GROMACS .gro file of C-alpha atoms in nm:
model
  316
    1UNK     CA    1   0.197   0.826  -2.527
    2UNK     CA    2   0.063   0.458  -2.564
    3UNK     CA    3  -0.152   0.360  -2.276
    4UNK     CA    4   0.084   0.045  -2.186
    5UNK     CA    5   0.359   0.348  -2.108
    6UNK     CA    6   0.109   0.545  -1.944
    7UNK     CA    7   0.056   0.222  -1.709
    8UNK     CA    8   0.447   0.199  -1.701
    9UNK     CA    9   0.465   0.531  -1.570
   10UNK     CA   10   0.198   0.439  -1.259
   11UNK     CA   11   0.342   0.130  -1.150
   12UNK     CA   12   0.726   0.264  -1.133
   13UNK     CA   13   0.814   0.245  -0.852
   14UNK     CA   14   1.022   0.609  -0.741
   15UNK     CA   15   1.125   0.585  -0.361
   16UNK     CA   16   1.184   0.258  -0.191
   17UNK     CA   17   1.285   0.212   0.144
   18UNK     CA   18   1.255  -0.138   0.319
   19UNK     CA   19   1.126  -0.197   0.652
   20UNK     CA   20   1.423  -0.178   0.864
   21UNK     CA   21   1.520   0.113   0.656
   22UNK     CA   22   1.183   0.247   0.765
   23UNK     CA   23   1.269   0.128   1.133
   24UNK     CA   24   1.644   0.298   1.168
   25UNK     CA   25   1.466   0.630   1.053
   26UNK     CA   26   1.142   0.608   1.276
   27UNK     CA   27   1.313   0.552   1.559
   28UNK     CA   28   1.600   0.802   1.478
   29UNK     CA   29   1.385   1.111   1.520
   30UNK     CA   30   1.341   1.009   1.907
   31UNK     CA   31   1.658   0.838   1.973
   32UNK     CA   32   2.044   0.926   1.960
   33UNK     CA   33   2.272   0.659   1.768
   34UNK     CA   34   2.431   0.629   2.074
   35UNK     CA   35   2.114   0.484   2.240
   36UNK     CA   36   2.012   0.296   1.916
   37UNK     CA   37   2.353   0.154   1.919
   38UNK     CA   38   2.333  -0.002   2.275
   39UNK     CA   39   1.981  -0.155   2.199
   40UNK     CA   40   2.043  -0.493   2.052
   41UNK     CA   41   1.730  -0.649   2.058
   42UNK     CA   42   1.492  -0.616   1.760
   43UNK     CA   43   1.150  -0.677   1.893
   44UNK     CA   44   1.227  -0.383   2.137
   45UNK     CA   45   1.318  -0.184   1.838
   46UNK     CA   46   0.982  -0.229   1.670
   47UNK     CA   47   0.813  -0.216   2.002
   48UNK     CA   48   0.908   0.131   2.044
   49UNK     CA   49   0.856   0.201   1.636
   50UNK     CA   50   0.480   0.056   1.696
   51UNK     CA   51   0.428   0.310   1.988
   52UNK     CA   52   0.523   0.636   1.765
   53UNK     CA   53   0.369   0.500   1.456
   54UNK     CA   54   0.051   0.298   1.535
   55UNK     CA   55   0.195  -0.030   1.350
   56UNK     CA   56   0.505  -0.232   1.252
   57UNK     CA   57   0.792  -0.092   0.983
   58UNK     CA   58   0.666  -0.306   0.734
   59UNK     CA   59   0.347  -0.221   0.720
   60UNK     CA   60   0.471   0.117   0.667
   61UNK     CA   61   0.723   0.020   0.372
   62UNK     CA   62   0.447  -0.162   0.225
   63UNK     CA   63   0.163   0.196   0.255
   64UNK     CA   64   0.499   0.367   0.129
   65UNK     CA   65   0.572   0.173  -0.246
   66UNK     CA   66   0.143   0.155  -0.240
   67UNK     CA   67   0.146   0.521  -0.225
   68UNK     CA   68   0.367   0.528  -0.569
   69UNK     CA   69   0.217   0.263  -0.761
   70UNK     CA   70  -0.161   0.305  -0.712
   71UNK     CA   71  -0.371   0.395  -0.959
   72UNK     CA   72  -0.595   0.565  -0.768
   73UNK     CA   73  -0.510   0.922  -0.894
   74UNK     CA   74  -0.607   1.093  -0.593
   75UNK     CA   75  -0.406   0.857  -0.339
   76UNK     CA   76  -0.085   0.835  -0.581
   77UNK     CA   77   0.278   1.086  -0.394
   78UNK     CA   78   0.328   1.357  -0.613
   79UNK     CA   79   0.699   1.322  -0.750
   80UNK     CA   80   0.822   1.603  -0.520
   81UNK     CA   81   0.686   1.498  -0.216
   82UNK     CA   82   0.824   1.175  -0.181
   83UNK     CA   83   0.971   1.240   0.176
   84UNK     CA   84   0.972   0.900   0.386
   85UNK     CA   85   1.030   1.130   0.727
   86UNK     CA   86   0.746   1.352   0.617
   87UNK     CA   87   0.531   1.010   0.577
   88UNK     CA   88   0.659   0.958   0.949
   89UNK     CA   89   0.538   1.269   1.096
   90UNK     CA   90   0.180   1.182   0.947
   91UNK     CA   91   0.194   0.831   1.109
   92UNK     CA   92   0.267   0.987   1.409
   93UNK     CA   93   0.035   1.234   1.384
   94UNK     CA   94  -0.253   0.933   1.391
   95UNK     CA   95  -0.099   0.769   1.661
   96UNK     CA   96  -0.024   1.058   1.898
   97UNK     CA   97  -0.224   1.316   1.774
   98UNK     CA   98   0.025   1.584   1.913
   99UNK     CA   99  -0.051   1.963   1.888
  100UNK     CA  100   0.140   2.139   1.629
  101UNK     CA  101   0.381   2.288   1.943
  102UNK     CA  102   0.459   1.903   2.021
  103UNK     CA  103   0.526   1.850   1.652
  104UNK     CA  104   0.757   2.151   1.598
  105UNK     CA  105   1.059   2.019   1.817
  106UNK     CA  106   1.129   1.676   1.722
  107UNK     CA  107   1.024   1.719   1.341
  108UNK     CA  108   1.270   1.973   1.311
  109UNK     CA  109   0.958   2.173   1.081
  110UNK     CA  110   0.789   2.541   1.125
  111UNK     CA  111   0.421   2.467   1.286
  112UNK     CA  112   0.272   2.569   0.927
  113UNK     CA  113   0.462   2.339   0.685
  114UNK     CA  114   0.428   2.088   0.912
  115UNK     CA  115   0.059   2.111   0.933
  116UNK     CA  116  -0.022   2.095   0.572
  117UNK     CA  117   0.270   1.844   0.519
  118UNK     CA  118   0.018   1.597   0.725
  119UNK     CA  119  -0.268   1.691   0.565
  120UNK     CA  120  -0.152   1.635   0.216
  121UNK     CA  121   0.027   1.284   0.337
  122UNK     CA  122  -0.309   1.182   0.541
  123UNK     CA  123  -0.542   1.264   0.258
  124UNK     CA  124  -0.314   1.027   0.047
  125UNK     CA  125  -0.364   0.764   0.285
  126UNK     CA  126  -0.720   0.786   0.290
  127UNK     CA  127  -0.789   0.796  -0.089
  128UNK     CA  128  -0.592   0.469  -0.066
  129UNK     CA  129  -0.972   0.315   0.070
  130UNK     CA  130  -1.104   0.260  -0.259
  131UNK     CA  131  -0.849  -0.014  -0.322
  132UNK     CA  132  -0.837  -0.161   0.034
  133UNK     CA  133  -1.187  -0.156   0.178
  134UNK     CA  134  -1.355  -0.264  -0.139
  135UNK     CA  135  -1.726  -0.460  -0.098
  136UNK     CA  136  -1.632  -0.829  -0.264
  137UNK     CA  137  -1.766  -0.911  -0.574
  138UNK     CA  138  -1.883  -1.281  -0.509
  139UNK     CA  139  -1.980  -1.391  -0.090
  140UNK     CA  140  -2.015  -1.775  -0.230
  141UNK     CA  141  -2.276  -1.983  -0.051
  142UNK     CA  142  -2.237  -1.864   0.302
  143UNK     CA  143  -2.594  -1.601   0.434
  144UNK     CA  144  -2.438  -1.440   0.724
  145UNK     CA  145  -2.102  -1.208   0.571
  146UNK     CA  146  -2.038  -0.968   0.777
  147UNK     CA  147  -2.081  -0.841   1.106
  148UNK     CA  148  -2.204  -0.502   1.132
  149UNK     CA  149  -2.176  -0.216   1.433
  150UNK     CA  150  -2.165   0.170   1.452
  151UNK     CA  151  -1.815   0.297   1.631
  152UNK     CA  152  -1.841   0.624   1.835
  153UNK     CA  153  -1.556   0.880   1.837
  154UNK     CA  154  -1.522   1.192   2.092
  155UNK     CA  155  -1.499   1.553   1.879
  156UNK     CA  156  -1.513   1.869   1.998
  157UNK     CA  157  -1.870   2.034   1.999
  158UNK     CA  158  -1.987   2.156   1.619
  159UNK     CA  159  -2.071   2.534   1.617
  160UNK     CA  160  -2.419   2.535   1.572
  161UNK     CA  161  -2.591   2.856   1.408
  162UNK     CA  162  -2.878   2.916   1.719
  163UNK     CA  163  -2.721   2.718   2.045
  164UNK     CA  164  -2.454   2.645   2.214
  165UNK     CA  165  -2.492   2.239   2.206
  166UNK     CA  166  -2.579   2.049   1.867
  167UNK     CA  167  -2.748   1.802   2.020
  168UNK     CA  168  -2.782   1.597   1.679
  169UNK     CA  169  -2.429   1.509   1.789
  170UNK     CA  170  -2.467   1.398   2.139
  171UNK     CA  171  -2.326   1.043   2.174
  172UNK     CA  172  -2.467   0.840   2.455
  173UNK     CA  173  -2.136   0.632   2.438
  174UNK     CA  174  -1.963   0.946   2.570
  175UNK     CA  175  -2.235   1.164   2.715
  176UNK     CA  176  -2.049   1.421   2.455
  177UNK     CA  177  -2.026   1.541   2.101
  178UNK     CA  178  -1.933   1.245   1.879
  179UNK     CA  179  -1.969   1.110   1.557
  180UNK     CA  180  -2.067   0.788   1.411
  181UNK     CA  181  -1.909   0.521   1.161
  182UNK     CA  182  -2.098   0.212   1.025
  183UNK     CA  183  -1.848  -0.084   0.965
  184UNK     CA  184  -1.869  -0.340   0.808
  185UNK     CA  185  -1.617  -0.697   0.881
  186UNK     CA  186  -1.642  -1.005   0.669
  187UNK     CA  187  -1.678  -1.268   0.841
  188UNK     CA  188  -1.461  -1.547   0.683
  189UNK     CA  189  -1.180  -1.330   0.561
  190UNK     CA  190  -1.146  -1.048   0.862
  191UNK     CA  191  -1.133  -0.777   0.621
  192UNK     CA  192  -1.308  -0.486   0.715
  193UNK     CA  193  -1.521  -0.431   0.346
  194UNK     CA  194  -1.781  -0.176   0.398
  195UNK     CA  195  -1.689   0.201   0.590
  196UNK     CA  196  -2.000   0.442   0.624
  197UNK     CA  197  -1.968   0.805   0.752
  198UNK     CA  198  -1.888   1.016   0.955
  199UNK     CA  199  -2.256   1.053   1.098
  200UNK     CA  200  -2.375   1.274   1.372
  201UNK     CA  201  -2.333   1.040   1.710
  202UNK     CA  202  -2.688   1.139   1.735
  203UNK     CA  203  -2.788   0.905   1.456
  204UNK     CA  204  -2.873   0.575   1.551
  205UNK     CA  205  -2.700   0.241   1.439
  206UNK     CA  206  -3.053   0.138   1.347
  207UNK     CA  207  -3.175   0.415   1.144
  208UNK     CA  208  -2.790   0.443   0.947
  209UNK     CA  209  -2.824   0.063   0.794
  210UNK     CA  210  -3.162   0.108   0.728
  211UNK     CA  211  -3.140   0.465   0.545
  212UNK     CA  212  -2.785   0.496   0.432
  213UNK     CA  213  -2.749   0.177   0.220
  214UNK     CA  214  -2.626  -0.151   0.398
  215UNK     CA  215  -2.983  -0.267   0.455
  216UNK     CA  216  -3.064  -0.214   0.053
  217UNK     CA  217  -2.679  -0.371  -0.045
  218UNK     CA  218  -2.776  -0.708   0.118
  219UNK     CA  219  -3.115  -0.725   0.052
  220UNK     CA  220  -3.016  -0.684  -0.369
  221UNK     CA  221  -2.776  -0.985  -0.285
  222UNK     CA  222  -2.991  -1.171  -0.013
  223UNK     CA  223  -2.704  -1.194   0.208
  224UNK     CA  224  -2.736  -1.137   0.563
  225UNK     CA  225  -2.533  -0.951   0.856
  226UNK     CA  226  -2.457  -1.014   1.211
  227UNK     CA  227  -2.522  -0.695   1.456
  228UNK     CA  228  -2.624  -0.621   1.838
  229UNK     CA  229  -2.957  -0.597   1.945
  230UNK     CA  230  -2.935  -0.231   1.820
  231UNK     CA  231  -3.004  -0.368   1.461
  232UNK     CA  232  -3.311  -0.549   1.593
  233UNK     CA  233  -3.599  -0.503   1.303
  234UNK     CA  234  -3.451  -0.592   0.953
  235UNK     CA  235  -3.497  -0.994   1.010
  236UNK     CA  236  -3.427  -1.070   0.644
  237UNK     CA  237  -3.075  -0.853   0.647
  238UNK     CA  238  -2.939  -0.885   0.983
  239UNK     CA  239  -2.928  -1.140   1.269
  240UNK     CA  240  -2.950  -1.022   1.601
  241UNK     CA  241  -2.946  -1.219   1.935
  242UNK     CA  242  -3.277  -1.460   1.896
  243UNK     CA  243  -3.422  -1.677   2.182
  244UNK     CA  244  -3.503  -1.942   1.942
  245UNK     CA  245  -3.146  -1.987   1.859
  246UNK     CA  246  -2.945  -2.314   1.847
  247UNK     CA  247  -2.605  -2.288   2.119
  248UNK     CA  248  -2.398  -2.328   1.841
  249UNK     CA  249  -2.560  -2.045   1.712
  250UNK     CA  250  -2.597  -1.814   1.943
  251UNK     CA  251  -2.165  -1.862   2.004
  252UNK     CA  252  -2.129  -1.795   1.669
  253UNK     CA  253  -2.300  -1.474   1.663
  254UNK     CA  254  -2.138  -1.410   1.974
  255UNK     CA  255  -1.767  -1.467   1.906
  256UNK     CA  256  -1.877  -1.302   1.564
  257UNK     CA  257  -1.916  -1.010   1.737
  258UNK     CA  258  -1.633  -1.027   1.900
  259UNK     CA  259  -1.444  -1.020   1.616
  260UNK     CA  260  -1.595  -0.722   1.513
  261UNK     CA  261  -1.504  -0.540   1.854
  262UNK     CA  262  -1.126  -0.651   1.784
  263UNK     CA  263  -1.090  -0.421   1.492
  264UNK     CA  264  -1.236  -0.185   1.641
  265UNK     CA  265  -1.031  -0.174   1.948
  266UNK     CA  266  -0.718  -0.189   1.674
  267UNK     CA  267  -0.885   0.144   1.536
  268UNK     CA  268  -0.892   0.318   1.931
  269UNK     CA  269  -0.529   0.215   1.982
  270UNK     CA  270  -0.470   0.552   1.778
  271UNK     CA  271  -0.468   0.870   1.982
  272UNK     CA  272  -0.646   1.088   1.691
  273UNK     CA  273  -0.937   0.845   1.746
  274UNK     CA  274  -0.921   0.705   2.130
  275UNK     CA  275  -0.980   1.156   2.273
  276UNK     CA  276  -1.128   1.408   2.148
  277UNK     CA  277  -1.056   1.501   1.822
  278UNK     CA  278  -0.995   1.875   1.788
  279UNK     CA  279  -0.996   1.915   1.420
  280UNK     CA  280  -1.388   1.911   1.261
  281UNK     CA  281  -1.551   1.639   1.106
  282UNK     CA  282  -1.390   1.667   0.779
  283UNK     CA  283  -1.067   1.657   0.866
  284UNK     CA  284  -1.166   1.372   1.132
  285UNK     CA  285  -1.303   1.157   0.814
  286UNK     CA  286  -0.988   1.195   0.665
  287UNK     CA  287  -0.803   1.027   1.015
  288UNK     CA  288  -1.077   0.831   1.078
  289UNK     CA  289  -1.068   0.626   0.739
  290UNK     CA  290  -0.677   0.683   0.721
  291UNK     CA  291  -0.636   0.475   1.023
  292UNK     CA  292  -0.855   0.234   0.882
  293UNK     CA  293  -0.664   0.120   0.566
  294UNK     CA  294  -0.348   0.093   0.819
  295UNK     CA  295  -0.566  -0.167   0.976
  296UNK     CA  296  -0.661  -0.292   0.668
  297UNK     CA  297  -0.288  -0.344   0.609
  298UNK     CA  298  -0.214  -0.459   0.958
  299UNK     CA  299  -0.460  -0.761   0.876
  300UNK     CA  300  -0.292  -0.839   0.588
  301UNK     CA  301   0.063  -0.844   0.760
  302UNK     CA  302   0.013  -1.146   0.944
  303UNK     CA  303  -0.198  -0.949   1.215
  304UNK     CA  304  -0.532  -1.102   1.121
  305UNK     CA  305  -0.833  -1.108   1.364
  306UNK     CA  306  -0.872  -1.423   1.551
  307UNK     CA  307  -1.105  -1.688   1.316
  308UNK     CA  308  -1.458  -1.699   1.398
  309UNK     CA  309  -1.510  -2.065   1.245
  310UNK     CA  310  -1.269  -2.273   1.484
  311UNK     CA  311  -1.412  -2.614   1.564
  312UNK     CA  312  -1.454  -2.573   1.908
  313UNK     CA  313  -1.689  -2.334   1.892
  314UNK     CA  314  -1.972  -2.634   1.826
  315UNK     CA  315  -2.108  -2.858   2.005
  316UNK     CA  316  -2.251  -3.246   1.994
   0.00000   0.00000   0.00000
């Protein structure tokens, strides 16, 4: 087989829906067409789509056909489980992270086939961050690219082999067992480009971009970051608050921030990620980075963060 049909194969595209095919079925497995009948308004309709499914129908049509076509082996649907409803259940499995007793009923699926039906649809998702969260190749002129920060998330305690408390894992954020992710958000673009983790909560911001490789990434390009006072030390690869700093600066670095904080909040709006996550580490890397590429796709669907470089943020 010649490698343009080899590429033909990848790109064909095997099991389309569109968005408001994506919204009738969503929606169906919690309401009766009776009650979707009498609703005539549409922005209730995704409303209520948004709160199973963590973001609008088209995003999900758009993760659906991206799922077939990739060429990312290990993200790419294998051809028998192209199930749209199965894709659902995963989706809703992010967003309400229900037990697999809550799942059972409406899903209409045993507890076991059900449980490694998200799994395999989840996993998917998340190889899909090789093509989506991708570190850009050119940062033109600009020094400061990104804004940097650590996110905590609540797990359940890690068995530890002598004691009943890991305490490598104790997050101060929630006086409990976390974990810790290093993100990264361009600046200019709101695109989140640079995802490093899971860590033990334990870890500090500080001591993860200086030994796990943001620190060495920017000084090779002598670029610079934006991060909290937590990032203090590295002068040459990230800015932190400064009294010597202009106003127009310091707002910058501010509403930079800011920015930052929006995505994320976007990422804590999903129930797998805003509790405690029951599951292990591993499998919370896999919902953890699975929720980012929605995000990632939520930017791109006309969602974007607000824009750091507005006019009025300067001053005469």
């Amino acid at each position: 087989m010649s490698s343009d049909t080899e590429d033909s194969d990848i790109s064909a595209v095997r099991s389309l829906l569109t968005s408001m095919e994506f919204l009738e079925l969503g929606l169906s497995v919690w309401y009766s067409p009776a009650r979707l009948k009498t609703l005539r308004s549409m922005k209730t309709k995704i409303s209520w789509f948004k709160d199973y499914y963590g973001c609008r129908p088209s995003v999900v049509a758009t993760i659906w056909e991206d799922l077939q076509t990739t060429t990312v082996d290990e993200a790419r649907l294998d051809e028998d489980r192209l199930n749209p409803k199965h894709f659902l259940m995963a989706l809703h499995t992010l967003k309400r992270y229900p037990t697999d007793n809550e799942r059972e009923g409406p899903w209409d699926i045993n507890r076991d086939e059900g449980r490694g039906l998200v799994w395999y649809y989840l996993r998917k998702l998340q190889a899909l961050k090789k093509e989506k969260i991708v570190w850009p190749q050119d940062w033109g002129n600009d020094i400061w690219i990104i804004t940097v920060d650590g996110t905590h998330c609540w797990i359940e305690e890690p068995m530890h082999p002598d004691w009943s408390q890991d305490k490598s894992f104790y997050s101060h954020k929630y006086n409990k067992a976390g974990v810790n992710y290093e993100l990264g958000i361009a600046i200019t673009t709101s695109r989140l480009v640079w995802m490093n983790g899971p860590f033990p909560a334990g870890k500090s911001d500080n001591k993860i971009f200086r030994q796990k490789g943001l620190k060495e990434k920017l000084k090779s390009i002598l670029k610079k970051a934006i991060g909290d006072k937590g990032y203090n030390g590295h002068p040459a690869e990230c800015s932190t608050f400064n009294a010597h700093d202009t106003r127009n600066v310091k707002k910058f670095k501010s509403r930079a921030l800011k920015h930052h904080e929006n995505f994320n909040n976007m990422t804590k709006r999903f129930d797998c990620l805003a509790g405690r996550f029951r599951h292990g580490v591993d499998k919370f890397a896999t919902c953890f980075e699975s929720v980012c590429v929605i995000c990632q796709y939520q930017l791109e669907d006309d969602q974007p963060l607000f824009d750091v470089l507005i006019e009025d943020i300067y001053y005469d």
